Amino acid sequence: MTREEKSRVIEDLTAQLADNSTIYLADISGLNALNTSNLRRACFKANVKLAVVKNTLLAKAMESSDKDFGELPSVLKGNTSIMFSETGNAPAKVIKEFRKKSDKPVLKGAFIEEAIFLGDDKLETLVNIKSKEEVIGDIIGLLQSPAKNVVSALKSGGGKLAGILKTLSEKEG
């Protein structure tokens, strides 16, 4: 690979790091062609982009990036694949599901919304991270619950003014 080609790869990686707030590093070495193809298919279905990267080039891209990757570059040893996703827990779910049939991929580390996770032991934690959409859904559900209770109580009061006033006064107390 020429110096110009390396520079181009570093620039591309730096741009991808800038564009993504969910970045996973994993070791997929040792997977045969069929398992690699199945992993790529699982990533595609989960809207996760998977690419094998050269550690030195990724380290330089991380240095060039505006993001603070903290200790994440320390895991850049051996075979490294990078996973990008819009959803913080999607790559972790793909890895966990895939490992039901294989001992790979092994999670090396992850960068999610400025938080850094190092090591395969963090996989379960990452699987349980809620996406922004899930958190918003939970909040909406919590906010709707009291309103639904009041509406239900108002309907059960027969819709008469006395019943409505009684229901509202009970809700205040």
PDB file of C-alpha atoms in Angstrom:
ATOM      1  CA  MET A   1       0.000   0.000   0.000  1.00  0.00           C
ATOM      2  CA  THR A   2       1.450   3.354  -1.021  1.00  0.00           C
ATOM      3  CA  ARG A   3       1.682   6.346   1.284  1.00  0.00           C
ATOM      4  CA  GLU A   4      -1.110   8.053  -0.686  1.00  0.00           C
ATOM      5  CA  GLU A   5      -3.375   5.019  -0.313  1.00  0.00           C
ATOM      6  CA  LYS A   6      -2.689   4.894   3.445  1.00  0.00           C
ATOM      7  CA  SER A   7      -3.467   8.612   3.732  1.00  0.00           C
ATOM      8  CA  ARG A   8      -6.734   8.095   1.861  1.00  0.00           C
ATOM      9  CA  VAL A   9      -7.723   5.186   4.143  1.00  0.00           C
ATOM     10  CA  ILE A  10      -6.908   7.264   7.252  1.00  0.00           C
ATOM     11  CA  GLU A  11      -8.986  10.168   5.906  1.00  0.00           C
ATOM     12  CA  ASP A  12     -11.915   7.828   5.175  1.00  0.00           C
ATOM     13  CA  LEU A  13     -11.695   6.247   8.636  1.00  0.00           C
ATOM     14  CA  THR A  14     -11.456   9.674  10.303  1.00  0.00           C
ATOM     15  CA  ALA A  15     -14.601  10.772   8.439  1.00  0.00           C
ATOM     16  CA  GLN A  16     -16.438   7.591   9.486  1.00  0.00           C
ATOM     17  CA  LEU A  17     -15.388   8.103  13.116  1.00  0.00           C
ATOM     18  CA  ALA A  18     -16.694  11.676  12.944  1.00  0.00           C
ATOM     19  CA  ASP A  19     -20.013  10.590  11.411  1.00  0.00           C
ATOM     20  CA  ASN A  20     -20.778   7.838  13.927  1.00  0.00           C
ATOM     21  CA  SER A  21     -21.430   8.052  17.653  1.00  0.00           C
ATOM     22  CA  THR A  22     -21.557   4.251  18.040  1.00  0.00           C
ATOM     23  CA  ILE A  23     -18.300   2.490  17.259  1.00  0.00           C
ATOM     24  CA  TYR A  24     -17.450  -1.088  18.260  1.00  0.00           C
ATOM     25  CA  LEU A  25     -14.106  -2.841  17.857  1.00  0.00           C
ATOM     26  CA  ALA A  26     -14.177  -6.629  17.663  1.00  0.00           C
ATOM     27  CA  ASP A  27     -11.966  -9.593  16.819  1.00  0.00           C
ATOM     28  CA  ILE A  28     -13.481 -11.842  14.164  1.00  0.00           C
ATOM     29  CA  SER A  29     -10.277 -13.718  13.305  1.00  0.00           C
ATOM     30  CA  GLY A  30     -10.654 -17.426  12.884  1.00  0.00           C
ATOM     31  CA  LEU A  31     -14.150 -17.282  11.404  1.00  0.00           C
ATOM     32  CA  ASN A  32     -14.405 -19.388   8.272  1.00  0.00           C
ATOM     33  CA  ALA A  33     -15.873 -17.984   5.052  1.00  0.00           C
ATOM     34  CA  LEU A  34     -19.389 -19.211   5.842  1.00  0.00           C
ATOM     35  CA  ASN A  35     -19.431 -17.744   9.369  1.00  0.00           C
ATOM     36  CA  THR A  36     -17.918 -14.475   8.136  1.00  0.00           C
ATOM     37  CA  SER A  37     -20.653 -14.266   5.497  1.00  0.00           C
ATOM     38  CA  ASN A  38     -23.314 -15.038   8.124  1.00  0.00           C
ATOM     39  CA  LEU A  39     -21.898 -12.343  10.419  1.00  0.00           C
ATOM     40  CA  ARG A  40     -21.931  -9.787   7.613  1.00  0.00           C
ATOM     41  CA  ARG A  41     -25.542 -10.748   6.833  1.00  0.00           C
ATOM     42  CA  ALA A  42     -26.532 -10.392  10.516  1.00  0.00           C
ATOM     43  CA  CYS A  43     -24.857  -6.974  10.633  1.00  0.00           C
ATOM     44  CA  PHE A  44     -26.618  -5.869   7.457  1.00  0.00           C
ATOM     45  CA  LYS A  45     -30.023  -6.926   8.833  1.00  0.00           C
ATOM     46  CA  ALA A  46     -29.339  -4.994  12.070  1.00  0.00           C
ATOM     47  CA  ASN A  47     -28.186  -1.902  10.133  1.00  0.00           C
ATOM     48  CA  VAL A  48     -24.619  -2.305  11.417  1.00  0.00           C
ATOM     49  CA  LYS A  49     -21.706  -1.577   9.096  1.00  0.00           C
ATOM     50  CA  LEU A  50     -18.813  -4.045   9.517  1.00  0.00           C
ATOM     51  CA  ALA A  51     -15.302  -3.572   8.134  1.00  0.00           C
ATOM     52  CA  VAL A  52     -11.897  -5.090   8.806  1.00  0.00           C
ATOM     53  CA  VAL A  53      -9.315  -2.395   9.521  1.00  0.00           C
ATOM     54  CA  LYS A  54      -5.577  -2.170   9.907  1.00  0.00           C
ATOM     55  CA  ASN A  55      -4.760  -1.261  13.515  1.00  0.00           C
ATOM     56  CA  THR A  56      -2.077   1.320  12.692  1.00  0.00           C
ATOM     57  CA  LEU A  57      -4.343   3.155  10.253  1.00  0.00           C
ATOM     58  CA  LEU A  58      -7.276   3.134  12.674  1.00  0.00           C
ATOM     59  CA  ALA A  59      -5.022   4.424  15.465  1.00  0.00           C
ATOM     60  CA  LYS A  60      -3.915   7.320  13.238  1.00  0.00           C
ATOM     61  CA  ALA A  61      -7.548   8.034  12.307  1.00  0.00           C
ATOM     62  CA  MET A  62      -8.467   8.096  16.019  1.00  0.00           C
ATOM     63  CA  GLU A  63      -5.618  10.547  16.667  1.00  0.00           C
ATOM     64  CA  SER A  64      -6.839  12.758  13.806  1.00  0.00           C
ATOM     65  CA  SER A  65     -10.423  12.652  15.045  1.00  0.00           C
ATOM     66  CA  ASP A  66     -12.045  15.380  17.148  1.00  0.00           C
ATOM     67  CA  LYS A  67     -13.365  12.686  19.500  1.00  0.00           C
ATOM     68  CA  ASP A  68     -11.613  11.592  22.685  1.00  0.00           C
ATOM     69  CA  PHE A  69     -11.244   7.820  22.424  1.00  0.00           C
ATOM     70  CA  GLY A  70      -9.441   7.581  25.780  1.00  0.00           C
ATOM     71  CA  GLU A  71      -8.023   4.076  26.278  1.00  0.00           C
ATOM     72  CA  LEU A  72      -9.789   2.593  23.231  1.00  0.00           C
ATOM     73  CA  PRO A  73      -6.665   2.643  21.015  1.00  0.00           C
ATOM     74  CA  SER A  74      -4.997   0.312  23.557  1.00  0.00           C
ATOM     75  CA  VAL A  75      -7.165  -2.587  22.270  1.00  0.00           C
ATOM     76  CA  LEU A  76      -5.820  -2.238  18.732  1.00  0.00           C
ATOM     77  CA  LYS A  77      -3.800  -5.442  18.730  1.00  0.00           C
ATOM     78  CA  GLY A  78      -4.220  -8.504  16.557  1.00  0.00           C
ATOM     79  CA  ASN A  79      -7.178  -8.728  14.203  1.00  0.00           C
ATOM     80  CA  THR A  80      -9.587  -5.782  14.459  1.00  0.00           C
ATOM     81  CA  SER A  81     -12.942  -5.225  12.827  1.00  0.00           C
ATOM     82  CA  ILE A  82     -14.886  -2.028  13.261  1.00  0.00           C
ATOM     83  CA  MET A  83     -18.661  -1.847  13.560  1.00  0.00           C
ATOM     84  CA  PHE A  84     -20.664   1.356  13.062  1.00  0.00           C
ATOM     85  CA  SER A  85     -24.313   1.758  13.992  1.00  0.00           C
ATOM     86  CA  GLU A  86     -26.972   4.392  14.588  1.00  0.00           C
ATOM     87  CA  THR A  87     -28.204   2.445  17.622  1.00  0.00           C
ATOM     88  CA  GLY A  88     -25.916   2.067  20.642  1.00  0.00           C
ATOM     89  CA  ASN A  89     -26.798  -1.537  21.429  1.00  0.00           C
ATOM     90  CA  ALA A  90     -27.271  -2.969  17.907  1.00  0.00           C
ATOM     91  CA  PRO A  91     -23.681  -4.247  17.427  1.00  0.00           C
ATOM     92  CA  ALA A  92     -23.690  -5.769  20.930  1.00  0.00           C
ATOM     93  CA  LYS A  93     -26.933  -7.600  20.157  1.00  0.00           C
ATOM     94  CA  VAL A  94     -25.474  -8.904  16.871  1.00  0.00           C
ATOM     95  CA  ILE A  95     -22.336 -10.120  18.674  1.00  0.00           C
ATOM     96  CA  LYS A  96     -24.310 -11.758  21.485  1.00  0.00           C
ATOM     97  CA  GLU A  97     -26.691 -13.510  19.090  1.00  0.00           C
ATOM     98  CA  PHE A  98     -23.854 -14.658  16.822  1.00  0.00           C
ATOM     99  CA  ARG A  99     -21.915 -16.065  19.772  1.00  0.00           C
ATOM    100  CA  LYS A 100     -24.682 -18.545  20.457  1.00  0.00           C
ATOM    101  CA  LYS A 101     -23.175 -20.527  17.560  1.00  0.00           C
ATOM    102  CA  SER A 102     -19.532 -19.390  17.626  1.00  0.00           C
ATOM    103  CA  ASP A 103     -16.882 -18.116  20.041  1.00  0.00           C
ATOM    104  CA  LYS A 104     -16.325 -15.049  17.848  1.00  0.00           C
ATOM    105  CA  PRO A 105     -16.665 -12.105  17.486  1.00  0.00           C
ATOM    106  CA  VAL A 106     -14.919 -11.064  20.668  1.00  0.00           C
ATOM    107  CA  LEU A 107     -15.650  -7.527  21.804  1.00  0.00           C
ATOM    108  CA  LYS A 108     -12.460  -5.514  22.190  1.00  0.00           C
ATOM    109  CA  GLY A 109     -14.063  -2.192  23.021  1.00  0.00           C
ATOM    110  CA  ALA A 110     -16.769   0.300  22.172  1.00  0.00           C
ATOM    111  CA  PHE A 111     -17.290   4.063  21.950  1.00  0.00           C
ATOM    112  CA  ILE A 112     -20.917   5.065  22.454  1.00  0.00           C
ATOM    113  CA  GLU A 113     -21.920   8.714  22.723  1.00  0.00           C
ATOM    114  CA  GLU A 114     -18.519   9.601  24.266  1.00  0.00           C
ATOM    115  CA  ALA A 115     -18.599   6.673  26.752  1.00  0.00           C
ATOM    116  CA  ILE A 116     -15.827   4.113  26.413  1.00  0.00           C
ATOM    117  CA  PHE A 117     -16.184   0.407  27.191  1.00  0.00           C
ATOM    118  CA  LEU A 118     -13.143  -1.877  27.168  1.00  0.00           C
ATOM    119  CA  GLY A 119     -13.193  -5.658  27.047  1.00  0.00           C
ATOM    120  CA  ASP A 120     -15.478  -8.539  26.178  1.00  0.00           C
ATOM    121  CA  ASP A 121     -16.877  -8.559  29.721  1.00  0.00           C
ATOM    122  CA  LYS A 122     -18.793  -5.356  28.865  1.00  0.00           C
ATOM    123  CA  LEU A 123     -20.902  -7.100  26.189  1.00  0.00           C
ATOM    124  CA  GLU A 124     -23.937  -7.693  28.431  1.00  0.00           C
ATOM    125  CA  THR A 125     -23.829  -4.077  29.640  1.00  0.00           C
ATOM    126  CA  LEU A 126     -23.807  -2.876  26.033  1.00  0.00           C
ATOM    127  CA  VAL A 127     -26.684  -5.174  25.046  1.00  0.00           C
ATOM    128  CA  ASN A 128     -28.795  -3.590  27.788  1.00  0.00           C
ATOM    129  CA  ILE A 129     -28.124   0.024  26.764  1.00  0.00           C
ATOM    130  CA  LYS A 130     -31.341   1.607  25.596  1.00  0.00           C
ATOM    131  CA  SER A 131     -31.474   3.537  22.352  1.00  0.00           C
ATOM    132  CA  LYS A 132     -32.724   7.127  22.311  1.00  0.00           C
ATOM    133  CA  GLU A 133     -35.967   5.879  20.750  1.00  0.00           C
ATOM    134  CA  GLU A 134     -36.458   3.313  23.546  1.00  0.00           C
ATOM    135  CA  VAL A 135     -35.831   5.923  26.264  1.00  0.00           C
ATOM    136  CA  ILE A 136     -38.236   8.370  24.604  1.00  0.00           C
ATOM    137  CA  GLY A 137     -40.842   5.585  24.369  1.00  0.00           C
ATOM    138  CA  ASP A 138     -40.410   4.813  28.082  1.00  0.00           C
ATOM    139  CA  ILE A 139     -40.804   8.499  29.002  1.00  0.00           C
ATOM    140  CA  ILE A 140     -43.917   8.880  26.838  1.00  0.00           C
ATOM    141  CA  GLY A 141     -45.380   5.753  28.417  1.00  0.00           C
ATOM    142  CA  LEU A 142     -44.735   7.131  31.895  1.00  0.00           C
ATOM    143  CA  LEU A 143     -46.258  10.488  30.989  1.00  0.00           C
ATOM    144  CA  GLN A 144     -49.329   8.930  29.381  1.00  0.00           C
ATOM    145  CA  SER A 145     -50.095   6.598  32.272  1.00  0.00           C
ATOM    146  CA  PRO A 146     -51.506   9.237  34.704  1.00  0.00           C
ATOM    147  CA  ALA A 147     -53.478  10.903  31.918  1.00  0.00           C
ATOM    148  CA  LYS A 148     -55.021   7.556  30.911  1.00  0.00           C
ATOM    149  CA  ASN A 149     -55.976   6.897  34.541  1.00  0.00           C
ATOM    150  CA  VAL A 150     -57.759  10.263  34.824  1.00  0.00           C
ATOM    151  CA  VAL A 151     -59.576   9.782  31.508  1.00  0.00           C
ATOM    152  CA  SER A 152     -60.609   6.261  32.546  1.00  0.00           C
ATOM    153  CA  ALA A 153     -61.850   7.514  35.904  1.00  0.00           C
ATOM    154  CA  LEU A 154     -63.765  10.350  34.236  1.00  0.00           C
ATOM    155  CA  LYS A 155     -65.449   7.905  31.869  1.00  0.00           C
ATOM    156  CA  SER A 156     -66.406   5.603  34.760  1.00  0.00           C
ATOM    157  CA  GLY A 157     -67.975   8.579  36.594  1.00  0.00           C
ATOM    158  CA  GLY A 158     -70.760   8.517  34.051  1.00  0.00           C
ATOM    159  CA  GLY A 159     -69.783  11.813  32.473  1.00  0.00           C
ATOM    160  CA  LYS A 160     -72.019  13.734  34.859  1.00  0.00           C
ATOM    161  CA  LEU A 161     -70.648  16.903  36.380  1.00  0.00           C
ATOM    162  CA  ALA A 162     -70.924  15.529  39.921  1.00  0.00           C
ATOM    163  CA  GLY A 163     -69.032  12.358  38.930  1.00  0.00           C
ATOM    164  CA  ILE A 164     -66.302  14.366  37.157  1.00  0.00           C
ATOM    165  CA  LEU A 165     -65.854  16.663  40.162  1.00  0.00           C
ATOM    166  CA  LYS A 166     -65.749  13.686  42.533  1.00  0.00           C
ATOM    167  CA  THR A 167     -63.111  11.935  40.375  1.00  0.00           C
ATOM    168  CA  LEU A 168     -60.961  15.051  40.093  1.00  0.00           C
ATOM    169  CA  SER A 169     -61.112  15.723  43.827  1.00  0.00           C
ATOM    170  CA  GLU A 170     -60.075  12.109  44.529  1.00  0.00           C
ATOM    171  CA  LYS A 171     -57.104  12.476  42.170  1.00  0.00           C
ATOM    172  CA  GLU A 172     -55.924  15.635  43.981  1.00  0.00           C
ATOM    173  CA  GLY A 173     -55.856  13.909  47.359  1.00  0.00           C
TER     174      GLY A 173
END
